mmCIF file of C-alpha atoms in Angstrom:
data_model
loop_
_atom_site.group_PDB
_atom_site.id
_atom_site.type_symbol
_atom_site.label_atom_id
_atom_site.label_comp_id
_atom_site.label_asym_id
_atom_site.label_seq_id
_atom_site.Cartn_x
_atom_site.Cartn_y
_atom_site.Cartn_z
ATOM 1 C CA MET A 13 -25.877 45.926 135.482
ATOM 2 C CA VAL A 14 -29.518 46.214 134.293
ATOM 3 C CA ALA A 15 -31.592 43.156 135.309
ATOM 4 C CA PRO A 16 -32.799 41.009 132.214
ATOM 5 C CA SER A 17 -36.292 41.402 131.451
ATOM 6 C CA VAL A 18 -38.511 38.170 131.543
ATOM 7 C CA VAL A 19 -42.051 37.899 130.764
ATOM 8 C CA ILE A 20 -43.964 34.825 132.312
ATOM 9 C CA LEU A 21 -46.594 33.874 129.606
ATOM 10 C CA ASP A 22 -49.736 34.308 131.678
ATOM 11 C CA TYR A 23 -52.346 32.093 130.053
ATOM 12 C CA GLY A 24 -54.089 30.570 133.126
ATOM 13 C CA SER A 25 -51.793 27.732 133.624
ATOM 14 C CA GLY A 26 -49.082 27.216 136.109
ATOM 15 C CA ASN A 27 -48.003 28.665 139.465
ATOM 16 C CA VAL A 28 -47.055 31.851 137.899
ATOM 17 C CA HIS A 29 -46.413 33.844 141.251
ATOM 18 C CA SER A 30 -43.902 31.318 142.523
ATOM 19 C CA ALA A 31 -42.108 31.395 139.153
ATOM 20 C CA ALA A 32 -42.131 35.087 139.334
ATOM 21 C CA LYS A 33 -40.610 35.169 142.870
ATOM 22 C CA ALA A 34 -38.012 32.612 142.039
ATOM 23 C CA LEU A 35 -36.903 34.614 138.767
ATOM 24 C CA GLU A 36 -36.680 37.868 140.548
ATOM 25 C CA ALA A 37 -34.634 35.980 143.323
ATOM 26 C CA ALA A 38 -32.482 34.874 140.451
ATOM 27 C CA GLY A 39 -32.005 38.518 139.191
ATOM 28 C CA ALA A 40 -34.465 39.021 136.591
ATOM 29 C CA ALA A 41 -37.187 41.974 136.188
ATOM 30 C CA VAL A 42 -40.399 39.941 135.868
ATOM 31 C CA ARG A 43 -43.711 40.765 134.272
ATOM 32 C CA LEU A 44 -46.858 38.662 133.967
ATOM 33 C CA SER A 45 -48.351 38.980 130.465
ATOM 34 C CA ALA A 46 -50.112 37.447 127.595
ATOM 35 C CA ASP A 47 -49.850 40.315 125.441
ATOM 36 C CA ARG A 48 -48.007 39.305 122.043
ATOM 37 C CA SER A 49 -45.886 42.643 121.807
ATOM 38 C CA VAL A 50 -44.830 42.472 125.474
ATOM 39 C CA ALA A 51 -43.970 38.678 125.429
ATOM 40 C CA GLU A 52 -42.018 39.134 122.119
ATOM 41 C CA ALA A 53 -39.968 42.141 123.283
ATOM 42 C CA ALA A 54 -38.809 40.612 126.506
ATOM 43 C CA ASP A 55 -35.224 39.286 126.967
ATOM 44 C CA GLY A 56 -36.560 36.037 127.981
ATOM 45 C CA LEU A 57 -40.026 34.310 127.924
ATOM 46 C CA LEU A 58 -41.001 31.832 130.603
ATOM 47 C CA VAL A 59 -43.842 29.179 129.657
ATOM 48 C CA PRO A 60 -45.123 27.623 132.911
ATOM 49 C CA GLY A 61 -47.665 24.785 132.641
ATOM 50 C CA VAL A 62 -49.547 22.636 135.190
ATOM 51 C CA GLY A 63 -52.311 20.147 134.694
ATOM 52 C CA ALA A 64 -53.446 18.033 131.735
ATOM 53 C CA PHE A 65 -51.527 18.435 128.274
ATOM 54 C CA ALA A 66 -54.740 18.984 126.590
ATOM 55 C CA ALA A 67 -56.106 21.656 128.876
ATOM 56 C CA VAL A 68 -52.458 23.329 128.798
ATOM 57 C CA MET A 69 -52.615 23.382 124.904
ATOM 58 C CA SER A 70 -56.046 24.718 124.765
ATOM 59 C CA ALA A 71 -55.254 27.555 127.242
ATOM 60 C CA LEU A 72 -51.991 28.334 125.306
ATOM 61 C CA GLU A 73 -53.740 28.521 121.933
ATOM 62 C CA SER A 74 -56.421 30.816 123.510
ATOM 63 C CA VAL A 75 -53.708 33.603 123.724
ATOM 64 C CA ARG A 76 -51.929 32.491 120.596
ATOM 65 C CA GLY A 77 -48.995 31.092 122.812
ATOM 66 C CA GLY A 78 -47.746 28.848 120.190
ATOM 67 C CA ALA A 79 -47.276 31.921 117.733
ATOM 68 C CA ILE A 80 -45.721 33.872 120.454
ATOM 69 C CA ILE A 81 -43.209 31.093 120.999
ATOM 70 C CA GLU A 82 -42.532 30.597 117.357
ATOM 71 C CA LYS A 83 -41.955 34.095 116.534
ATOM 72 C CA ARG A 84 -39.436 34.371 119.364
ATOM 73 C CA LEU A 85 -37.545 31.156 118.386
ATOM 74 C CA THR A 86 -37.326 32.334 114.694
ATOM 75 C CA GLY A 87 -35.640 35.299 116.001
ATOM 76 C CA SER A 88 -33.253 33.351 118.335
ATOM 77 C CA ARG A 89 -34.930 34.877 121.413
ATOM 78 C CA PRO A 90 -34.748 32.647 124.389
ATOM 79 C CA VAL A 91 -37.788 30.736 125.564
ATOM 80 C CA MET A 92 -37.887 28.448 128.605
ATOM 81 C CA GLY A 93 -40.623 25.886 129.514
ATOM 82 C CA ILE A 94 -41.278 24.456 132.750
ATOM 83 C CA CYS A 95 -43.314 21.175 133.515
ATOM 84 C CA VAL A 96 -46.230 20.833 131.223
ATOM 85 C CA GLY A 97 -44.757 23.991 129.549
ATOM 86 C CA MET A 98 -41.821 21.611 128.467
ATOM 87 C CA GLN A 99 -44.111 18.916 127.412
ATOM 88 C CA VAL A 100 -46.150 20.875 124.929
ATOM 89 C CA LEU A 101 -42.977 21.716 123.074
ATOM 90 C CA PHE A 102 -43.037 18.187 121.728
ATOM 91 C CA SER A 103 -45.217 16.984 118.893
ATOM 92 C CA SER A 104 -47.799 15.304 120.854
ATOM 93 C CA GLY A 105 -48.996 13.955 124.194
ATOM 94 C CA ASP A 106 -51.102 10.935 125.080
ATOM 95 C CA GLU A 107 -52.757 11.555 128.298
ATOM 96 C CA HIS A 108 -55.926 9.824 129.986
ATOM 97 C CA GLY A 109 -56.576 8.130 126.428
ATOM 98 C CA VAL A 110 -56.585 11.441 124.662
ATOM 99 C CA HIS A 111 -53.897 12.131 121.927
ATOM 100 C CA THR A 112 -53.401 15.708 121.587
ATOM 101 C CA ALA A 113 -51.202 17.670 119.215
ATOM 102 C CA GLY A 114 -48.292 19.989 120.807
ATOM 103 C CA LEU A 115 -46.232 22.805 119.492
ATOM 104 C CA ASP A 116 -43.946 20.507 117.558
ATOM 105 C CA GLU A 117 -40.730 22.310 118.279
ATOM 106 C CA TRP A 118 -39.208 18.971 119.063
ATOM 107 C CA PRO A 119 -40.403 15.523 117.711
ATOM 108 C CA GLY A 120 -41.705 13.014 120.207
ATOM 109 C CA VAL A 121 -44.538 11.997 122.226
ATOM 110 C CA ILE A 122 -45.263 12.675 125.822
ATOM 111 C CA GLU A 123 -46.401 9.409 127.411
ATOM 112 C CA LYS A 124 -47.050 7.966 130.928
ATOM 113 C CA LEU A 125 -44.249 7.013 133.048
ATOM 114 C CA PRO A 126 -43.715 3.085 133.558
ATOM 115 C CA ALA A 127 -43.671 3.518 137.224
ATOM 116 C CA PRO A 128 -45.713 1.490 140.027
ATOM 117 C CA VAL A 129 -46.312 4.836 141.856
ATOM 118 C CA LEU A 130 -47.480 7.981 140.080
ATOM 119 C CA PRO A 131 -47.293 10.885 140.182
ATOM 120 C CA HIS A 132 -43.559 11.146 140.426
ATOM 121 C CA MET A 133 -43.501 13.722 143.106
ATOM 122 C CA GLY A 134 -40.587 15.067 145.111
ATOM 123 C CA TRP A 135 -37.016 15.475 144.866
ATOM 124 C CA ASN A 136 -34.847 13.635 142.434
ATOM 125 C CA THR A 137 -31.279 13.577 141.093
ATOM 126 C CA VAL A 138 -30.393 14.263 137.431
ATOM 127 C CA GLU A 139 -27.871 13.244 134.858
ATOM 128 C CA THR A 140 -26.346 16.287 133.115
ATOM 129 C CA PRO A 141 -24.340 16.444 129.886
ATOM 130 C CA ASP A 142 -20.579 17.406 130.406
ATOM 131 C CA ASP A 143 -21.174 20.880 128.506
ATOM 132 C CA THR A 144 -24.154 21.901 130.247
ATOM 133 C CA THR A 145 -24.818 25.648 130.870
ATOM 134 C CA LEU A 146 -28.021 25.300 132.567
ATOM 135 C CA PHE A 147 -26.715 23.098 135.491
ATOM 136 C CA ASP A 148 -23.555 24.899 136.006
ATOM 137 C CA SER A 149 -22.462 24.606 139.637
ATOM 138 C CA VAL A 150 -25.737 22.539 140.288
ATOM 139 C CA ARG A 151 -25.065 19.177 138.649
ATOM 140 C CA ASP A 152 -25.160 17.298 141.811
ATOM 141 C CA GLU A 153 -28.322 18.894 143.340
ATOM 142 C CA ARG A 154 -31.586 17.434 143.565
ATOM 143 C CA PHE A 155 -34.703 19.057 141.969
ATOM 144 C CA TYR A 156 -38.481 19.121 142.592
ATOM 145 C CA PHE A 157 -40.606 17.085 140.218
ATOM 146 C CA VAL A 158 -44.540 16.620 140.063
ATOM 147 C CA HIS A 159 -45.673 14.700 136.853
ATOM 148 C CA SER A 160 -46.944 11.369 135.818
ATOM 149 C CA TYR A 161 -46.014 11.989 131.997
ATOM 150 C CA ALA A 162 -42.871 12.848 130.367
ATOM 151 C CA ALA A 163 -40.783 12.526 127.218
ATOM 152 C CA GLN A 164 -38.903 9.250 127.418
ATOM 153 C CA GLN A 165 -36.834 9.165 124.341
ATOM 154 C CA TRP A 166 -35.285 11.856 122.153
ATOM 155 C CA VAL A 167 -35.673 11.393 118.284
ATOM 156 C CA LEU A 168 -34.509 14.917 117.010
ATOM 157 C CA ASP A 169 -31.733 14.251 114.324
ATOM 158 C CA VAL A 170 -29.538 17.306 114.197
ATOM 159 C CA GLN A 171 -27.037 17.801 111.236
ATOM 160 C CA PRO A 172 -23.852 19.897 111.284
ATOM 161 C CA PRO A 173 -23.416 22.781 111.563
ATOM 162 C CA PHE A 174 -26.233 22.878 114.022
ATOM 163 C CA PRO A 175 -25.053 21.763 117.529
ATOM 164 C CA GLU A 176 -26.594 18.685 119.275
ATOM 165 C CA PRO A 177 -29.095 19.677 121.933
ATOM 166 C CA LYS A 178 -27.832 19.189 125.526
ATOM 167 C CA LEU A 179 -29.965 16.492 127.157
ATOM 168 C CA THR A 180 -30.375 16.011 130.999
ATOM 169 C CA TRP A 181 -32.069 12.833 132.232
ATOM 170 C CA SER A 182 -33.857 11.543 135.483
ATOM 171 C CA GLU A 183 -35.463 8.372 136.385
ATOM 172 C CA HIS A 184 -38.704 7.225 137.833
ATOM 173 C CA GLY A 185 -39.753 3.745 136.538
ATOM 174 C CA GLY A 186 -37.557 4.267 133.638
ATOM 175 C CA LYS A 187 -35.456 7.178 132.348
ATOM 176 C CA PHE A 188 -37.061 10.399 131.043
ATOM 177 C CA ILE A 189 -35.830 13.787 129.903
ATOM 178 C CA ALA A 190 -35.607 16.126 132.651
ATOM 179 C CA ALA A 191 -34.182 19.069 130.792
ATOM 180 C CA VAL A 192 -33.208 20.191 127.314
ATOM 181 C CA GLU A 193 -30.779 22.970 126.206
ATOM 182 C CA ASN A 194 -31.371 23.598 122.458
ATOM 183 C CA GLY A 195 -30.148 26.989 121.419
ATOM 184 C CA PRO A 196 -32.501 29.681 122.429
ATOM 185 C CA LEU A 197 -35.140 26.894 123.415
ATOM 186 C CA THR A 198 -34.648 25.696 127.074
ATOM 187 C CA ALA A 199 -36.922 23.413 129.202
ATOM 188 C CA THR A 200 -37.177 21.591 132.536
ATOM 189 C CA GLN A 201 -39.593 18.812 133.519
ATOM 190 C CA PHE A 202 -39.078 19.707 137.097
ATOM 191 C CA HIS A 203 -39.965 22.867 138.909
ATOM 192 C CA PRO A 204 -37.023 25.187 139.460
ATOM 193 C CA GLU A 205 -39.373 27.592 141.306
ATOM 194 C CA LYS A 206 -40.025 24.620 143.856
ATOM 195 C CA SER A 207 -36.354 23.415 143.954
ATOM 196 C CA GLY A 208 -35.017 25.959 146.569
ATOM 197 C CA LYS A 209 -31.383 27.348 146.122
ATOM 198 C CA ALA A 210 -30.411 25.012 143.379
ATOM 199 C CA GLY A 211 -33.620 26.029 141.298
ATOM 200 C CA ILE A 212 -32.720 29.676 141.713
ATOM 201 C CA GLN A 213 -29.045 29.156 140.796
ATOM 202 C CA LEU A 214 -30.539 27.167 137.734
ATOM 203 C CA LEU A 215 -32.597 30.212 136.802
ATOM 204 C CA ASN A 216 -29.675 32.440 137.173
ATOM 205 C CA ASN A 217 -27.766 30.305 134.903
ATOM 206 C CA TRP A 218 -30.487 30.734 132.233
ATOM 207 C CA LEU A 219 -30.737 34.553 132.862
ATOM 208 C CA LYS A 220 -26.959 34.820 132.122
ATOM 209 C CA THR A 221 -27.690 33.386 128.465
ATOM 210 C CA LEU A 222 -30.206 36.002 127.679
#
């Protein structure tokens, strides 16, 4: 069987090498690129993200990342966001007193977690939906988080015949969205590439959908 091709969007944000190794371990043929034609042609596109929301958005737009993501989704071609790469898929982020527009694939604002200790750093459990594909065989595992901000509510109103997105939740000071499965668009607030065997299995589950 030919390994699915995955491009990691290389726009200067995120631990791309760890993500590449994890994807390879999960069974993908991986390439780092910010070239639009390369990113649009791959079976899957992974959008990493580490740091402040505004900085990630600025770096993404420097390589026209938003247009690449939108073009893929318009053609129902899979995209997966990780950490801040998930956060920028929402409408906006409020971070360090700065309000920054996001990619607006999903409505909602990324806000600071209401927890006494931040960042939320380390292993945590997740609450998955019954019909999840992403968490197949790893529902009861812990995943590795490093963040202080998150989407804490889901406000997208989906009407039939479109299926409801599958939401996975976690908690640190309050509930927040840990993962979304929404047709070709998938995202995790945690880092699969830092989550050991469970993270690799989750990435393998995603690869099976490509």
